[in-house]
Coordinates of C-alpha atoms and ligand atoms in Angstrom, one line a residue:
X1 CA 73.7 65.7 -83.9
X2 CA 77.0 64.5 -83.2
X3 CA 79.2 63.3 -86.0
X4 CA 81.4 62.1 -84.8
X5 CA 82.3 58.7 -82.5
X6 CA 85.6 60.0 -80.1
X7 CA 84.5 58.3 -76.9
X8 CA 81.7 56.8 -75.3
X9 CA 82.6 59.4 -72.0
X10 CA 80.3 61.2 -73.9
X11 CA 77.4 58.8 -75.2
X12 CA 74.5 58.3 -74.4
X13 CA 72.7 54.1 -73.2
X14 CA 71.3 54.6 -75.5
X15 CA 72.6 55.6 -77.9
X16 CA 75.4 52.8 -76.6
X17 CA 72.9 50.2 -77.7
X18 CA 71.7 51.2 -80.3
X19 CA 74.9 51.0 -81.8
X20 CA 75.3 47.0 -80.4
X21 CA 71.7 46.7 -82.1
X22 CA 72.2 48.1 -85.4
X23 CA 75.9 46.2 -85.0
X24 CA 74.0 42.3 -83.7
X25 CA 71.7 43.5 -87.7
X26 CA 75.6 43.9 -90.1
X27 CA 76.8 40.6 -88.0
X28 CA 74.0 38.8 -90.0
X29 CA 76.2 40.3 -93.4
X30 CA 79.5 38.5 -92.5
X31 CA 77.5 35.2 -91.7
X32 CA 76.8 35.4 -95.4
X33 CA 79.2 33.7 -98.0
X34 CA 78.9 37.2 -100.0
X35 CA 79.0 40.5 -97.7
X36 CA 78.6 43.1 -99.6
X37 CA 76.1 45.4 -99.0
X38 CA 75.3 49.4 -100.4
X39 CA 75.2 50.7 -97.0
X40 CA 78.4 53.2 -98.2
X41 CA 78.1 52.8 -101.8
X42 CA 80.3 56.1 -102.9
X43 CA 81.1 56.8 -99.3
X44 CA 85.2 57.1 -98.9
X45 CA 86.5 56.3 -96.0
X46 CA 90.5 56.6 -95.2
X47 CA 92.2 54.8 -91.7
X48 CA 94.8 57.2 -90.7
X49 CA 97.6 55.4 -88.0
X50 CA 99.5 57.0 -86.0
X51 CA 100.9 53.7 -84.2
X52 CA 100.8 50.0 -85.3
X53 CA 97.9 47.8 -85.5
X54 CA 96.8 44.6 -86.7
X55 CA 93.0 43.9 -85.6
X56 CA 91.1 48.0 -86.2
X57 CA 92.6 48.9 -88.8
X58 CA 91.8 45.9 -90.8
X59 CA 88.8 46.0 -89.3
X60 CA 88.1 48.8 -90.7
X61 CA 89.1 48.1 -94.1
X62 CA 87.1 45.2 -94.4
X63 CA 83.9 47.2 -92.9
X64 CA 83.8 49.5 -95.3
X65 CA 84.6 48.2 -98.4
X66 CA 82.5 45.4 -97.1
X67 CA 79.8 48.3 -96.7
X68 CA 80.9 49.1 -100.3
X69 CA 82.8 52.3 -99.4
X70 CA 86.2 54.0 -102.2
X71 CA 88.5 52.8 -98.7
X72 CA 92.4 53.9 -98.5
X73 CA 95.2 53.5 -95.5
X74 CA 97.6 56.0 -94.6
X75 CA 100.5 55.1 -91.9
X76 CA 102.9 57.8 -90.6
X77 CA 105.8 56.5 -91.2
X78 CA 104.5 55.7 -95.2
X79 CA 103.5 59.7 -95.9
X80 CA 104.7 63.5 -95.4
X81 CA 104.4 63.3 -91.8
X82 CA 108.0 61.5 -92.2
X83 CA 108.2 64.9 -93.5
X84 CA 107.8 67.4 -90.7
X85 CA 104.2 67.7 -91.9
X86 CA 101.5 68.6 -88.3
X87 CA 98.5 65.7 -88.3
X88 CA 96.2 68.6 -88.5
X89 CA 97.5 70.1 -92.2
X90 CA 97.4 65.7 -92.9
X91 CA 94.5 65.3 -91.9
X92 CA 92.6 68.8 -93.7
X93 CA 94.7 67.7 -96.6
X94 CA 92.8 63.8 -96.3
X95 CA 89.4 65.4 -95.6
X96 CA 90.7 67.8 -99.5
X97 CA 90.3 64.9 -101.1
X98 CA 86.2 63.9 -100.3
X99 CA 86.5 61.4 -97.6
X100 CA 83.7 61.1 -95.0
X101 CA 84.7 58.7 -92.5
X102 CA 88.4 59.5 -90.9
X103 CA 89.3 56.6 -88.5
X104 CA 92.3 57.8 -86.3
X105 CA 94.8 56.3 -84.3
X106 CA 97.7 58.5 -83.0
X107 CA 99.4 58.3 -79.6
X108 CA 98.5 61.9 -78.0
X109 CA 95.3 62.0 -76.7
X110 CA 92.9 63.7 -77.8
X111 CA 94.5 64.6 -81.2
X112 CA 91.2 62.7 -82.6
X113 CA 88.9 66.0 -80.6
X114 CA 91.9 67.9 -82.2
X115 CA 90.5 67.6 -85.5
X116 CA 87.1 66.9 -85.4
X117 CA 86.1 70.3 -85.9
X118 CA 88.2 71.5 -88.3
X119 CA 87.0 68.9 -90.8
X120 CA 83.9 67.6 -92.2
X121 CA 84.4 64.8 -92.3
X122 CA 83.0 62.3 -89.8
X123 CA 86.1 61.4 -86.7
X124 CA 86.5 58.0 -84.8
X125 CA 87.9 57.5 -82.5
X126 CA 90.4 54.0 -82.8
X127 CA 92.9 54.9 -79.6
X128 CA 94.3 57.8 -79.1
X129 CA 96.9 58.0 -76.7
X130 CA 95.5 57.1 -73.1
X131 CA 92.1 58.2 -73.9
X132 CA 89.8 55.7 -75.1
X133 CA 89.2 53.2 -77.7
X134 CA 85.5 53.6 -77.9
X135 CA 85.1 51.2 -80.7
X136 CA 86.9 47.6 -78.8
X137 CA 84.5 48.7 -75.5
X138 CA 81.9 48.2 -77.9
X139 CA 82.0 45.4 -79.9
X140 CA 83.4 43.7 -76.0
X141 CA 80.4 44.8 -75.3
X142 CA 78.8 43.0 -78.1
X143 CA 80.8 39.6 -77.7
X144 CA 78.8 40.1 -73.4
X145 CA 75.7 41.0 -74.5
X146 CA 75.9 37.8 -77.0
X147 CA 77.2 35.8 -74.3
X148 CA 75.5 36.8 -71.4
X149 CA 71.9 38.4 -73.2
X150 CA 72.7 41.7 -71.5
X151 CA 75.2 43.5 -70.1
X152 CA 72.6 45.5 -66.5
X153 CA 73.9 43.5 -63.5
X154 CA 76.9 41.4 -64.8
X155 CA 80.2 41.4 -61.9
X156 CA 83.0 42.1 -65.5
X157 CA 86.5 42.4 -63.9
X158 CA 89.1 43.9 -65.1
X159 CA 93.1 42.8 -64.8
X160 CA 96.3 44.9 -66.0
X161 CA 97.8 47.9 -67.0
X162 CA 94.8 50.4 -66.1
X163 CA 96.9 53.4 -65.7
X164 CA 97.9 52.9 -69.2
X165 CA 95.0 51.9 -70.8
X166 CA 92.6 53.7 -73.1
X167 CA 91.0 50.4 -73.8
X168 CA 89.6 50.0 -70.4
X169 CA 88.0 53.2 -70.0
X170 CA 85.9 53.2 -72.5
X171 CA 85.1 49.7 -71.3
X172 CA 84.4 51.7 -67.4
X173 CA 82.1 53.9 -69.2
X174 CA 79.8 52.1 -71.6
X175 CA 79.6 49.3 -68.8
X176 CA 78.8 51.6 -66.0
X177 CA 75.9 52.8 -68.4
X178 CA 74.9 50.1 -69.6
X179 CA 74.6 48.2 -65.5
X180 CA 77.0 46.4 -65.0
X181 CA 79.5 46.7 -62.1
X182 CA 83.0 47.0 -62.8
X183 CA 86.4 45.2 -61.2
X184 CA 90.0 46.7 -61.9
X185 CA 93.2 45.1 -60.5
X186 CA 96.2 45.3 -61.0
X187 CA 99.9 46.4 -59.4
X188 CA 98.6 49.8 -57.9
X189 CA 101.8 51.1 -59.4
X190 CA 99.2 50.9 -63.0
X191 CA 96.2 51.8 -61.5
X192 CA 95.4 55.7 -60.5
X193 CA 94.7 57.0 -58.1
X194 CA 91.2 57.8 -57.9
X195 CA 89.8 55.8 -60.5
X196 CA 87.4 54.8 -58.1
X197 CA 85.4 57.9 -59.0
X198 CA 85.1 56.9 -62.4
X199 CA 82.4 54.0 -60.6
X200 CA 84.7 51.1 -60.7
X201 CA 85.9 49.2 -56.9
X202 CA 89.6 48.2 -57.0
X203 CA 91.2 45.8 -55.5
X204 CA 95.2 45.0 -55.6
X205 CA 94.7 41.1 -55.6
X206 CA 93.5 39.5 -58.7
X207 CA 91.6 36.6 -56.4
X208 CA 89.7 39.5 -54.5
X209 CA 89.1 41.6 -58.5
X210 CA 87.9 38.4 -60.0
X211 CA 86.1 36.5 -57.2
X212 CA 82.1 35.5 -58.8
X213 CA 83.1 37.7 -61.9
X214 CA 81.0 36.7 -65.1
X215 CA 83.4 38.7 -67.2
X216 CA 87.6 38.3 -67.2
X217 CA 89.1 41.0 -68.8
X218 CA 92.5 41.4 -69.3
X219 CA 94.3 44.2 -70.8
X220 CA 97.9 44.2 -72.3
X221 CA 101.1 44.8 -70.2
X222 CA 102.9 47.8 -72.6
X223 CA 106.2 45.8 -72.4
X224 CA 107.6 49.7 -71.8
X225 CA 106.4 50.0 -68.7
X226 CA 109.1 47.6 -67.5
X227 CA 111.7 50.0 -68.1
X228 CA 110.4 52.5 -67.0
X229 CA 110.7 50.1 -63.0
X230 CA 106.9 50.0 -63.0
X231 CA 107.0 46.2 -62.5
X232 CA 109.7 44.3 -62.2
X233 CA 109.4 42.0 -64.3
X234 CA 107.6 39.8 -67.4
X235 CA 107.4 37.4 -64.7
X236 CA 106.5 38.8 -61.9
X237 CA 104.0 40.0 -62.9
X238 CA 102.3 36.8 -64.2
X239 CA 103.6 35.2 -60.7
X240 CA 101.4 37.9 -59.1
X241 CA 98.6 39.7 -62.6
X242 CA 99.0 36.2 -64.0
X243 CA 95.1 35.2 -65.0
X244 CA 95.5 31.0 -65.1
X245 CA 93.7 28.4 -65.4
X246 CA 94.1 28.1 -60.8
X247 CA 93.3 32.0 -60.7
X248 CA 90.7 31.5 -63.1
X249 CA 88.5 29.7 -60.6
X250 CA 88.0 32.0 -59.1
X251 CA 85.4 33.3 -60.9
X252 CA 81.6 32.0 -61.8
X253 CA 82.5 28.9 -64.0
X254 CA 80.8 30.1 -67.2
X255 CA 83.0 33.2 -67.0
X256 CA 83.7 34.7 -69.9
X257 CA 87.9 35.0 -71.5
X258 CA 88.1 38.4 -72.6
X259 CA 91.4 40.0 -73.9
X260 CA 91.4 43.3 -76.0
X261 CA 94.8 42.3 -78.3
X262 CA 97.0 41.5 -78.8
X263 CA 97.9 39.2 -76.4
X264 CA 101.1 38.6 -74.3
X265 CA 101.3 34.7 -73.7
X266 CA 101.8 33.7 -70.2
X267 CA 102.0 37.3 -69.4
X268 CA 98.3 37.9 -68.7
X269 CA 96.7 34.5 -69.3
X270 CA 98.3 31.2 -69.8
X271 CA 98.3 29.9 -72.7
X272 CA 96.0 27.3 -71.1
X273 CA 93.1 30.4 -70.4
X274 CA 94.3 31.5 -73.7
X275 CA 93.0 28.6 -75.8
X276 CA 90.7 27.5 -72.7
X277 CA 86.6 26.7 -73.6
X278 CA 85.7 30.3 -71.5
X279 CA 87.5 32.0 -74.2
X280 CA 86.3 34.9 -76.3
X281 CA 88.8 35.9 -78.3
X282 CA 88.2 35.1 -81.7
X283 CA 84.3 36.3 -81.3
X284 CA 85.4 40.1 -79.5
X285 CA 87.5 39.8 -83.2
X286 CA 84.7 39.2 -85.9
X287 CA 82.5 41.3 -83.7
X288 CA 85.7 44.0 -84.2
X289 CA 84.0 43.8 -87.5
X290 CA 80.3 43.8 -86.7
X291 CA 80.3 47.0 -84.7
X292 CA 83.3 49.0 -86.5
X293 CA 80.4 48.5 -89.4
X294 CA 77.8 49.6 -87.6
X295 CA 79.4 52.9 -86.2
X296 CA 79.9 54.4 -90.0
X297 CA 76.6 53.3 -90.7
X298 CA 74.8 55.2 -88.4
X299 CA 77.6 57.6 -88.7
X300 CA 76.5 58.0 -92.0
X301 CA 72.7 58.7 -92.1
X302 CA 73.8 61.3 -89.4
X303 CA 75.7 60.3 -85.6
X304 CA 74.5 60.6 -82.9
X305 CA 72.5 63.4 -80.5
X306 CA 73.8 66.1 -78.7
Ligands
CP1 N1 92.7 46.1 -79.6 C1 93.1 46.5 -80.4 O1 93.8 47.9 -80.7 O2 93.8 45.9 -81.6 P1 95.5 46.6 -82.8 O3 96.6 46.7 -82.3 O4 95.7 45.2 -83.0 O5 94.4 47.5 -83.3

């Protein structure tokens, strides 16, 4: 059995479906007035974050606490990393304190893969560089399943910075394994060559990418990319690639509007689209807690098939 969740690339469709089914059950707990279960009683969960986070870190912490685990957070800025301690030594130190689940976010792709074989704790990838963000894609898939009744056969358009996004990679692996048709769109400078090999269609215009889509998912434009000359200005990005009410009409009338957050209003989407009736961005956040409860519970019960 796999003791870790490092990415959706290495999970089979049945494992992904199992997580989504378990998360749907966990969601019932979130609707109770008293959100407390004994699923992780006596277990210890540590969040080790080398990058900023609001949604992922808090939802892992809340999920652990709702399931009665001992939960703690460490950020690089407030830890001995600042004194020169290596990632490996930091992870071994956390492991030596009886940690059962180590949730890691790191700016280097592959950081959780490096640590997982060195510790007895289950390692969960909470976002590594430009590689994967598996629990984000799982919460996206749970949201789509709830709203559309399933994933198979749906047209999903993902718009934005495809090259630097770990969210898009996890979503491509997960959605295509569950039978969706995935299109990506964005400026040529933000689309990696060869992405078609992952089984997606590539479009250089937003309109073409979102025609007849069941889901329009925006990706955050990482503001630092503009400084590297990958697009001229945010205003120009919005003009050509931003999704406003007019462009959204190219998708199906009941298309879902999704975004992993944090959103740059007036860059990836207009405020009207973000706050509009088709937006399920808040539901994505709620589902993040349910998915993280499911993943931690399943790992504590033996993990996923090899
Ligand atoms: N979607 C996401 O990973 O958000 P945070 O960076 O706030 O965790």
